[in-house]
PDB file of C-alpha atoms in Angstrom:
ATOM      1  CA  UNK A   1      31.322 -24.809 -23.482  1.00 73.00           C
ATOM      2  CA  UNK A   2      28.509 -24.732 -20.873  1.00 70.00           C
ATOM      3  CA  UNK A   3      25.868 -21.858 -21.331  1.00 65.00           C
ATOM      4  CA  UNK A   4      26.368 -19.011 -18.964  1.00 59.00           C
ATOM      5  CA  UNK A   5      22.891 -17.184 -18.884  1.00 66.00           C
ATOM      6  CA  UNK A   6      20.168 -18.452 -18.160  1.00 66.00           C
ATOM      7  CA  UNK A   7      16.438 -17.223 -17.914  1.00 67.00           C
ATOM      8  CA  UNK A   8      15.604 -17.132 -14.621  1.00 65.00           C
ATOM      9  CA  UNK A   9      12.327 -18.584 -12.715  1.00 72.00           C
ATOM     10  CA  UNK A  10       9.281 -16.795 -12.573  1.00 70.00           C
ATOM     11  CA  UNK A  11       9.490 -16.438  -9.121  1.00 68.00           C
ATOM     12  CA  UNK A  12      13.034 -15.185  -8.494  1.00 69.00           C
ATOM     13  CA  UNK A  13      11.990 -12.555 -11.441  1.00 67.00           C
ATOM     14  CA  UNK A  14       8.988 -11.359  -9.649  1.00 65.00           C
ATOM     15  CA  UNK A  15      10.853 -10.971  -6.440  1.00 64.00           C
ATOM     16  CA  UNK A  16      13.780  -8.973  -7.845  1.00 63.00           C
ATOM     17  CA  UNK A  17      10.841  -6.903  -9.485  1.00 61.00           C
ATOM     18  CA  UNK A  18       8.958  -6.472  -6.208  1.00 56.00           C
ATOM     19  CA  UNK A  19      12.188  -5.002  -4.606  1.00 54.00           C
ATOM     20  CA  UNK A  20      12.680  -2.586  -6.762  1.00 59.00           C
ATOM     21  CA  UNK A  21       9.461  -0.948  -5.604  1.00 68.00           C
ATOM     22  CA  UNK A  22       9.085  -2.619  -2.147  1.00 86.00           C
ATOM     23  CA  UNK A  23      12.333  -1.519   0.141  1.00 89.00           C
ATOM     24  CA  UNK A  24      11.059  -1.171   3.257  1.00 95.00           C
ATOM     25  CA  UNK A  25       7.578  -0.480   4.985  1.00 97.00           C
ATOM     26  CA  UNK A  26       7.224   3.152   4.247  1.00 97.00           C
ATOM     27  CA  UNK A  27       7.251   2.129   0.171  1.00 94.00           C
ATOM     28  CA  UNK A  28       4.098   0.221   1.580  1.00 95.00           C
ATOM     29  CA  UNK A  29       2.405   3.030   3.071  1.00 97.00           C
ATOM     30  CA  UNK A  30       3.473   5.035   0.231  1.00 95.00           C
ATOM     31  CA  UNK A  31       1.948   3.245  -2.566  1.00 92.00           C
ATOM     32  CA  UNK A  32      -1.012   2.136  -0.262  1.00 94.00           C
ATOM     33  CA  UNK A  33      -2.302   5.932   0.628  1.00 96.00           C
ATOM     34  CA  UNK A  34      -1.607   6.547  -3.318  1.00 92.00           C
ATOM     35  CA  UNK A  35      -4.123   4.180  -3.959  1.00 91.00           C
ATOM     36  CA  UNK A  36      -6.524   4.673  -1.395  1.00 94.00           C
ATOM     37  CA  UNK A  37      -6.519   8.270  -2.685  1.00 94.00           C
ATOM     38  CA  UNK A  38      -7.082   7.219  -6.603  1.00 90.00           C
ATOM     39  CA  UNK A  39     -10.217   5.151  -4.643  1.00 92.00           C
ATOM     40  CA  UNK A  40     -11.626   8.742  -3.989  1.00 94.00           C
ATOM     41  CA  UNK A  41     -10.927   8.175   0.214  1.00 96.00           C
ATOM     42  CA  UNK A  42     -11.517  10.963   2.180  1.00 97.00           C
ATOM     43  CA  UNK A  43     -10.681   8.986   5.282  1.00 98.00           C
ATOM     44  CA  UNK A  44      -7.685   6.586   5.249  1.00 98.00           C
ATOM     45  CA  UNK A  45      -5.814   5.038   8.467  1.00 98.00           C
ATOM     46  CA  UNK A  46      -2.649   3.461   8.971  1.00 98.00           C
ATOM     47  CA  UNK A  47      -1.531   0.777  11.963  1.00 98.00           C
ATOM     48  CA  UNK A  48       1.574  -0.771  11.857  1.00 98.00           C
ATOM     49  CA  UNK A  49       2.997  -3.152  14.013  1.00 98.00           C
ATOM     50  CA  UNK A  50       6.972  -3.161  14.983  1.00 97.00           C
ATOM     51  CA  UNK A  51       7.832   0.021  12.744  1.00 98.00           C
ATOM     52  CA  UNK A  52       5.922  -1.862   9.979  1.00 98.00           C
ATOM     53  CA  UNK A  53       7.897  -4.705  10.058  1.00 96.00           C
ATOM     54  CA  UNK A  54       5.130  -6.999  11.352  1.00 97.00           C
ATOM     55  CA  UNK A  55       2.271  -5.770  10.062  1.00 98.00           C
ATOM     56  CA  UNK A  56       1.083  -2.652   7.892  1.00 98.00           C
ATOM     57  CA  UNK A  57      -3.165  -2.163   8.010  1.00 98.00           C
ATOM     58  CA  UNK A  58      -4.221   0.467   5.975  1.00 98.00           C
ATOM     59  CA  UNK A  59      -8.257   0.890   5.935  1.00 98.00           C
ATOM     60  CA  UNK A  60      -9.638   3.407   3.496  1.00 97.00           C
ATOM     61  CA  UNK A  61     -13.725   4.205   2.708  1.00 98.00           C
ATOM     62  CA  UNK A  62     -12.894   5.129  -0.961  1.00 95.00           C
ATOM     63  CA  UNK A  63     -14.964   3.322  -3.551  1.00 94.00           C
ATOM     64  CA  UNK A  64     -13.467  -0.219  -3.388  1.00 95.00           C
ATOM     65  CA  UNK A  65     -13.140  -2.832  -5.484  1.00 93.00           C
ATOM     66  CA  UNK A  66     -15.725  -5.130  -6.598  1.00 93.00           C
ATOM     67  CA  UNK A  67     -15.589  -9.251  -6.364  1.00 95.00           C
ATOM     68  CA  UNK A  68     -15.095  -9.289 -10.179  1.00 91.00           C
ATOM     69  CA  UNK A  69     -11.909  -7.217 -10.267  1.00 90.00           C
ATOM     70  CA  UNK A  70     -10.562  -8.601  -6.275  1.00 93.00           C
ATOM     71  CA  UNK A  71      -9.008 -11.400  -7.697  1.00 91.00           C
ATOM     72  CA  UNK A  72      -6.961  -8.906 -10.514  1.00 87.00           C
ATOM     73  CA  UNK A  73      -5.589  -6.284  -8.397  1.00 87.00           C
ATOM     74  CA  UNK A  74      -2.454  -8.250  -7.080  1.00 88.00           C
ATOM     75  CA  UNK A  75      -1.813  -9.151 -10.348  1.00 82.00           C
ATOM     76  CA  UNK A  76       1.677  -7.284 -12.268  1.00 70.00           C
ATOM     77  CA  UNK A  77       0.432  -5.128 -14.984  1.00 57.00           C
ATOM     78  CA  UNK A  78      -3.687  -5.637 -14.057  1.00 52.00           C
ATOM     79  CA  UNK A  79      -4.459  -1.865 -13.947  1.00 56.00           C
ATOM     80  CA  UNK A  80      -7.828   0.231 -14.192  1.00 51.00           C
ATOM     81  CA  UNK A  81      -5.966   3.043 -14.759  1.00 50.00           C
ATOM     82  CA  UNK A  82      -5.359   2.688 -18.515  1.00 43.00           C
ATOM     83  CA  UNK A  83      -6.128   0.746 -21.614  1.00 52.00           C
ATOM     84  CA  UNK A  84      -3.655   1.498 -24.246  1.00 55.00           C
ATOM     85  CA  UNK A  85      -0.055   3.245 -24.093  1.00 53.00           C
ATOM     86  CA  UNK A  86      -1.578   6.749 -24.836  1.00 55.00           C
ATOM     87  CA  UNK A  87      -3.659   6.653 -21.685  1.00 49.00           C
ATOM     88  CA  UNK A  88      -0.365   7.225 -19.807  1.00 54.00           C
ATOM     89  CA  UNK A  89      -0.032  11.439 -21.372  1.00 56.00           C
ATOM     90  CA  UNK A  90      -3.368  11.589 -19.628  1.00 60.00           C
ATOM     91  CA  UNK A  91      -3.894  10.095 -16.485  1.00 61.00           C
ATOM     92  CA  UNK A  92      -3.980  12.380 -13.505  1.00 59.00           C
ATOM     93  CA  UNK A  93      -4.021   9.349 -10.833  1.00 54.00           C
ATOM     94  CA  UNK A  94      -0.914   8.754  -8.731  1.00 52.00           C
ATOM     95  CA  UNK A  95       0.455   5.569 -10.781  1.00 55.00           C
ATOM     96  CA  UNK A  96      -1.124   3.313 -13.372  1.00 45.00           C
ATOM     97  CA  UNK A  97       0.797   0.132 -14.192  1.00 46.00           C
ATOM     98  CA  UNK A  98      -0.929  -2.030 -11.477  1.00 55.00           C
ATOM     99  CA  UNK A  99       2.539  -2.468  -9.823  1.00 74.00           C
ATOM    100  CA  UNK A 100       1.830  -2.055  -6.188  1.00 84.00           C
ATOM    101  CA  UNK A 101       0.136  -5.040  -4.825  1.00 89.00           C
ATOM    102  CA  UNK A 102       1.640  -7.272  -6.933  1.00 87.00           C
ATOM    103  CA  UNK A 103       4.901  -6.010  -5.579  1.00 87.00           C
ATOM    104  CA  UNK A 104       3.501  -6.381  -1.922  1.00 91.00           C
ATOM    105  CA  UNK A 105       2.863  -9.974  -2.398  1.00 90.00           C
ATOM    106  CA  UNK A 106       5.809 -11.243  -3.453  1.00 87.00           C
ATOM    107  CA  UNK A 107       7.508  -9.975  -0.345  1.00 90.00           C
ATOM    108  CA  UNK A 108       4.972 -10.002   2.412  1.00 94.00           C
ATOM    109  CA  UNK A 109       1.473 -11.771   3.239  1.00 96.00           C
ATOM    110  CA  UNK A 110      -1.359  -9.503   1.437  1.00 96.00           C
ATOM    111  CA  UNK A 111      -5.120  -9.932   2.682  1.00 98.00           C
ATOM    112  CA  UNK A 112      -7.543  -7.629   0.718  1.00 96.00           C
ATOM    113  CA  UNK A 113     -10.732  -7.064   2.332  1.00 97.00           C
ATOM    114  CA  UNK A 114     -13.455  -4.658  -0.030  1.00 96.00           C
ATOM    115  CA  UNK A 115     -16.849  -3.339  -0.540  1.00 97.00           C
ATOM    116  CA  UNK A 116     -17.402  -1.695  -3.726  1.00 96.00           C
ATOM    117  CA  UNK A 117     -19.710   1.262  -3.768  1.00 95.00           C
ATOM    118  CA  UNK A 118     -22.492  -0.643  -5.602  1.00 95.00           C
ATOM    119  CA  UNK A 119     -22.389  -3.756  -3.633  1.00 96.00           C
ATOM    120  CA  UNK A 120     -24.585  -5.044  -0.946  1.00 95.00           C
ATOM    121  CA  UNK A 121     -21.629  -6.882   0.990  1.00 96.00           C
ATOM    122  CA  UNK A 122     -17.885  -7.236   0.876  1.00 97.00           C
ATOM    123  CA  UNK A 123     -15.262  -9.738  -0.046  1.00 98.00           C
ATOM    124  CA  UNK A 124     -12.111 -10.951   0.906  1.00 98.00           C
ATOM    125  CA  UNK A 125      -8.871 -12.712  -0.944  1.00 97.00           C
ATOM    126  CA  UNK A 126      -5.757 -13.543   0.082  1.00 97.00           C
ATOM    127  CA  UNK A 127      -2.318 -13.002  -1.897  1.00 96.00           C
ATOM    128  CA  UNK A 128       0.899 -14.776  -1.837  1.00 94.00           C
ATOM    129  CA  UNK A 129       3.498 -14.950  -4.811  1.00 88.00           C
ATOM    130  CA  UNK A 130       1.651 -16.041  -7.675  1.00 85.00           C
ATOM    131  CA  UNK A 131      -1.270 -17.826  -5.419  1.00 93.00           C
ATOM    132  CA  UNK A 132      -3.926 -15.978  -5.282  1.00 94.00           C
ATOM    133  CA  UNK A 133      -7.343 -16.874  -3.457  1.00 97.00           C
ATOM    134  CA  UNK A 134     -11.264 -16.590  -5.007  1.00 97.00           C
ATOM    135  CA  UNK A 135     -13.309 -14.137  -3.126  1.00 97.00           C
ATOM    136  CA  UNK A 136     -15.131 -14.971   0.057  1.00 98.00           C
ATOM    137  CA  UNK A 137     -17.615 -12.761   1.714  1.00 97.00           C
ATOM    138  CA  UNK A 138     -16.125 -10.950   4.726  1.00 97.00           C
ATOM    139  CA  UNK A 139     -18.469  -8.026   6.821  1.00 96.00           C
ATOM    140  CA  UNK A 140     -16.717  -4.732   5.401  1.00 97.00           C
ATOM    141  CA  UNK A 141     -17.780  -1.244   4.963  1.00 97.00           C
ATOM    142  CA  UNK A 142     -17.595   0.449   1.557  1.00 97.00           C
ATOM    143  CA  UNK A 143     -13.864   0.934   1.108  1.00 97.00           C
ATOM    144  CA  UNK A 144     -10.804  -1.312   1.136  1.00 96.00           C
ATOM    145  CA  UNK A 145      -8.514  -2.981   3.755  1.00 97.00           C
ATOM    146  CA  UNK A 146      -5.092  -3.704   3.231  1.00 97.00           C
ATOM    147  CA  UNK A 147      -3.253  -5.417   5.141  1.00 98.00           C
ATOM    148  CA  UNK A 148       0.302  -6.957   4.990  1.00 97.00           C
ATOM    149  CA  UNK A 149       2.203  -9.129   7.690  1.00 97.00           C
ATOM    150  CA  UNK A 150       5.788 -10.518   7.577  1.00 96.00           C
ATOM    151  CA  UNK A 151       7.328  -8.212   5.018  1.00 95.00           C
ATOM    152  CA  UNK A 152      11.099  -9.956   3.376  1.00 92.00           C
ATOM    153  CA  UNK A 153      10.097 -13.233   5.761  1.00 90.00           C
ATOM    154  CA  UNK A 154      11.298 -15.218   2.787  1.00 86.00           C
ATOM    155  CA  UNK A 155      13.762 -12.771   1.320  1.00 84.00           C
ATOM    156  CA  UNK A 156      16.395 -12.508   4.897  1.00 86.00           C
ATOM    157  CA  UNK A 157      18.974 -10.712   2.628  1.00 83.00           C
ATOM    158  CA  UNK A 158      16.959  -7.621   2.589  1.00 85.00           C
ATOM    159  CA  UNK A 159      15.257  -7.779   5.534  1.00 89.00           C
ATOM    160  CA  UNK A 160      18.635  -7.485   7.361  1.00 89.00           C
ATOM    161  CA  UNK A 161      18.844  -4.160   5.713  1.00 90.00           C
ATOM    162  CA  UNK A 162      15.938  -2.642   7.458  1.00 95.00           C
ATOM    163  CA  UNK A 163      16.961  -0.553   9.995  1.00 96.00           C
ATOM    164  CA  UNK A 164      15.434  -0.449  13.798  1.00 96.00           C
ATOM    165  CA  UNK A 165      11.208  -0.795  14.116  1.00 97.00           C
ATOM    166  CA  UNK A 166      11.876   2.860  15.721  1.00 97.00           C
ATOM    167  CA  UNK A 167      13.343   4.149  12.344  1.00 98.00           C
ATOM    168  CA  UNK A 168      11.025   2.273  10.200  1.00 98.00           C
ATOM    169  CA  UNK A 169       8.185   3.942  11.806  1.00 98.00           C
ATOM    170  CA  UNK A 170       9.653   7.417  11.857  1.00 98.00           C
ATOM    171  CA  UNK A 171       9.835   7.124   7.977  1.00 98.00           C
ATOM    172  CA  UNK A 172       5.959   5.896   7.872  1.00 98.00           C
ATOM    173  CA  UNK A 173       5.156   8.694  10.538  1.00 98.00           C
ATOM    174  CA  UNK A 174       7.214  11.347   7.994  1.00 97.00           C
ATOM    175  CA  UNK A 175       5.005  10.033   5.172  1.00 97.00           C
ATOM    176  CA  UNK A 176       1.738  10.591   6.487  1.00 98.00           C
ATOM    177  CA  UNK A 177       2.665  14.223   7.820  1.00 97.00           C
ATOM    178  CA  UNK A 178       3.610  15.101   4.152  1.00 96.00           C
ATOM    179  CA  UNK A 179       0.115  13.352   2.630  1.00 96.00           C
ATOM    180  CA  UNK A 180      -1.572  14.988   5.425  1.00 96.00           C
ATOM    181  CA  UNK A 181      -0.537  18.486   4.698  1.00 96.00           C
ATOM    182  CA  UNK A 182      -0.400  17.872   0.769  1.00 94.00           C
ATOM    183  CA  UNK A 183      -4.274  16.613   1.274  1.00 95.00           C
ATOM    184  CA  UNK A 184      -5.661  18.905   4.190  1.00 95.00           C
ATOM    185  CA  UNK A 185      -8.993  18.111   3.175  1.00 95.00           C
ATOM    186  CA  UNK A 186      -8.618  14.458   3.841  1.00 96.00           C
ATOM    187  CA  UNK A 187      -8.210  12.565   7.528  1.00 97.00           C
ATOM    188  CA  UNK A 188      -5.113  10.966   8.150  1.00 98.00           C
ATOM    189  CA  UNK A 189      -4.855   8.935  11.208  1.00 98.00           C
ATOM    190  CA  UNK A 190      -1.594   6.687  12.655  1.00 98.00           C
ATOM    191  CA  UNK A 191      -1.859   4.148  14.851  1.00 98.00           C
ATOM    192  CA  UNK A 192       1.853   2.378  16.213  1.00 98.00           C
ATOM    193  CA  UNK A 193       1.197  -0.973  18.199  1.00 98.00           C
ATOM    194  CA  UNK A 194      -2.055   0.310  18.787  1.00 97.00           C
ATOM    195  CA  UNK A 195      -1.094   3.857  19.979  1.00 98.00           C
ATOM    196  CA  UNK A 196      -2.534   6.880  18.193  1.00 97.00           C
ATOM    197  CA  UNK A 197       0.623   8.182  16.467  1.00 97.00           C
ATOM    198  CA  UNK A 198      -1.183  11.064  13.932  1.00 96.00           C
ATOM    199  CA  UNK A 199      -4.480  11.853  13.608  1.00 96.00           C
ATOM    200  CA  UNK A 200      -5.242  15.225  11.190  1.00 96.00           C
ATOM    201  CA  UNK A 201      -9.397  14.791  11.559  1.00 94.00           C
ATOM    202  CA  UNK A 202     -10.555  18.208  11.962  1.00 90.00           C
ATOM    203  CA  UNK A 203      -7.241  20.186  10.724  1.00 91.00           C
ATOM    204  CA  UNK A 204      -8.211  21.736   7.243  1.00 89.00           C
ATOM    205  CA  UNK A 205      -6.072  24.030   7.112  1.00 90.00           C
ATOM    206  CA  UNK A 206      -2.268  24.130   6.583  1.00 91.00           C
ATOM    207  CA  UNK A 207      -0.786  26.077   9.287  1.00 91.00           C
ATOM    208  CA  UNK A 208      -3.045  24.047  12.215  1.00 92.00           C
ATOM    209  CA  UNK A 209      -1.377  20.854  10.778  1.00 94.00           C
ATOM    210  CA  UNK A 210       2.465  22.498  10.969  1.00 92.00           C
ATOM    211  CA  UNK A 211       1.665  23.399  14.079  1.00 93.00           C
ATOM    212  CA  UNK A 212      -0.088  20.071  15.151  1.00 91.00           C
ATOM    213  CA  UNK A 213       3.315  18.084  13.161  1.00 93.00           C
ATOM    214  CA  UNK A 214       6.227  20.420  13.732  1.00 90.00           C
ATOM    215  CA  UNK A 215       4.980  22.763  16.825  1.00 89.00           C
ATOM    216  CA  UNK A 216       4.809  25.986  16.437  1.00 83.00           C
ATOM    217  CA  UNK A 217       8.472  27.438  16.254  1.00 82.00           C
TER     218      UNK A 217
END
């Protein structure tokens, strides 16, 4: 009798793993302004290209990430956000496994482009499924740049399921409304094909942002 299951390859498992967090471009933004928030941003913008489809930028001026820890932050389960299981009853950051970029790169092209804090200069690595480049210097502010092209390019089965760039983008444009008023404090700006979409600078308080989002009925 031939054996029926089989363990399957590393990449096919990482794939099926990215998809259950990565399921269309607004999971990107998502768990991209999650993270630039953890960073400590108090400025973070968003430009997408074709509803997302094409590209997602996301440039924050949080804290950043060094060269040291660049090369670790696509990795699955490479978190700073813990050290040991208890850590998780205590954390009061948005997520903490380490599962975002990791996800991203096994379904789109990931560039990360950082200046930590501390450093003098910034660097830049490139991500695709388990290939991951060493850090080269790039010209970068403190803060991080994200930025993914060609999301499901290998994966057609779910990229079919995507809906119209004009959808995608109106769940991205949703998204950032609901950050935007949850973090009035912070500036949220939108860019679509390089049209200003959103942008909250200057709204700190909660019923100029309804207004600005929803108008004022």
């Amino acid at each position: 009798m031939m054996q029926t299951i089989k363990q399957l390859d590393a990449i096919t498992v990482n794939k099926i793993a990215a998809g259950e967090v990565i399921d269309r471009p607004v999971s990107i933004v998502k768990e991209c302004l999650e993270n630039a928030l953890d960073a400590g941003a108090t400025s973070i913008v968003v430009s997408v290209q074709n509803g997302g489809i094409d590209q997602i930028k996301l440039t924050d001026n949080g804290h950043g990430i060094s060269k040291l820890d660049l090369p670790f932050a696509p990795i699955r389960h490479a978190t700073s956000k813990i050290n040991q299981i208890e850590d998780i009853y205590n954390t009061d950051t948005f997520g903490f496994r380490g599962e975002a970029l990791a996800s991203i790169c096994h379904c789109a092209k990931l560039t990360i482009q950082s200046r930590h804090q501390s450093a003098d200069k910034g660097y830049e690595i490139t991500a695709y499924h388990d290939t991951i480049s060493t850090p080269e210097i790039c010209a970068h502010s403190t803060g991080t740049t994200i930025d993914i092209r060609d999301l499901f390019s290998d994966l057609p089965v779910r990229r079919k399921f995507l809906k119209s760039p004009a959808t995608e983008l109106s769940y991205i444009t949703e998204i950032v409304m609901q950050f935007a008023l949850v973090h009035p404090d912070k500036d949220f700006t939108l860019i679509s094909n390089g049209q200003e979409k959103i942008n909250s600078k200057g709204l700190y308080k909660h019923e100029h942002l309804l207004v600005k989002f929803y108008g004022k009925n």
